[in-house]
Amino acid sequence: MIRAFGYNEFLFLLSAVQWTLMLSVIAFIGGGIVGLVVALGRTSDVKPLRWLSTGYIQIFQGTPLLMQLFLVFFGATVIGIDMSPWVAAAVGLTLNTSAFLGEIWRGCIQSVPRGQWEAASSLGLRYPGLMRYVILPQAVKVAVPPTVGYLVQVIKGTSLAAIIGFVELTRAGQIVNNATFQPFLVFGIVAAIYFALCWPLSLLSQRLEARYAAPSR
């Protein structure tokens, strides 16, 4: 039975926002941890680490996120692991996010002037100390704006989790639309909610970029 779009349907959409945000936070934090390891591997002096990190990035950047979610969700079943859509979405988004953040941070690390690397090495600092005390503190300032900007992509990327059955904002929109048959209204509201989540982050990224770029002018 078709029903009209009302207050309860709107509240259902709003309640799904918490799952979109929770999935985004998990993917961003988990992706950040793995991404830092990948970035350090990409800038390491050890060739096997560089090769592994480069391959990892190319695999996840070179394949669609949707396919990665499918492989995690259905692949787990093939090998006998009962994985819920929630866990599969978190794992898939974390792996994808880590590859992109790893490459972003690799560029930020390598943007530190070569003279800083050479000066630290001349003082006898090995790679761990070099990164901890000299390179990473400078790279962080460069990394903040694009990292915040990429968080917008993570939030929008969570919409693909609807394909494997995880009920976040997009999936909630599909459920409401199936009950009301008002796609323009329902998905218009869903799009407006995504915009309300992402637009402030985009503004923050622009302001951070201007702030950190100002001293170098």
PDB file of C-alpha atoms in Angstrom, residues 65-76 163-164:
ATOM      1  CA  LEU A  65      34.686   1.199  -4.401  1.00  0.00           C
ATOM      2  CA  LEU A  66      31.470  -0.638  -5.228  1.00  0.00           C
ATOM      3  CA  MET A  67      33.449  -3.667  -6.449  1.00  0.00           C
ATOM      4  CA  GLN A  68      35.580  -3.574  -3.307  1.00  0.00           C
ATOM      5  CA  LEU A  69      32.464  -3.664  -1.130  1.00  0.00           C
ATOM      6  CA  PHE A  70      31.109  -6.585  -3.149  1.00  0.00           C
ATOM      7  CA  LEU A  71      34.384  -8.509  -2.799  1.00  0.00           C
ATOM      8  CA  VAL A  72      34.562  -7.949   0.966  1.00  0.00           C
ATOM      9  CA  PHE A  73      30.915  -8.802   1.595  1.00  0.00           C
ATOM     10  CA  PHE A  74      30.523 -11.801  -0.729  1.00  0.00           C
ATOM     11  CA  GLY A  75      34.166 -12.884  -0.491  1.00  0.00           C
ATOM     12  CA  ALA A  76      33.838 -13.328   3.258  1.00  0.00           C
ATOM     13  CA  ILE A 163      24.089  -1.886  -2.296  1.00  0.00           C
ATOM     14  CA  ILE A 164      25.116  -4.574   0.207  1.00  0.00           C
TER      15      ILE A 164
END
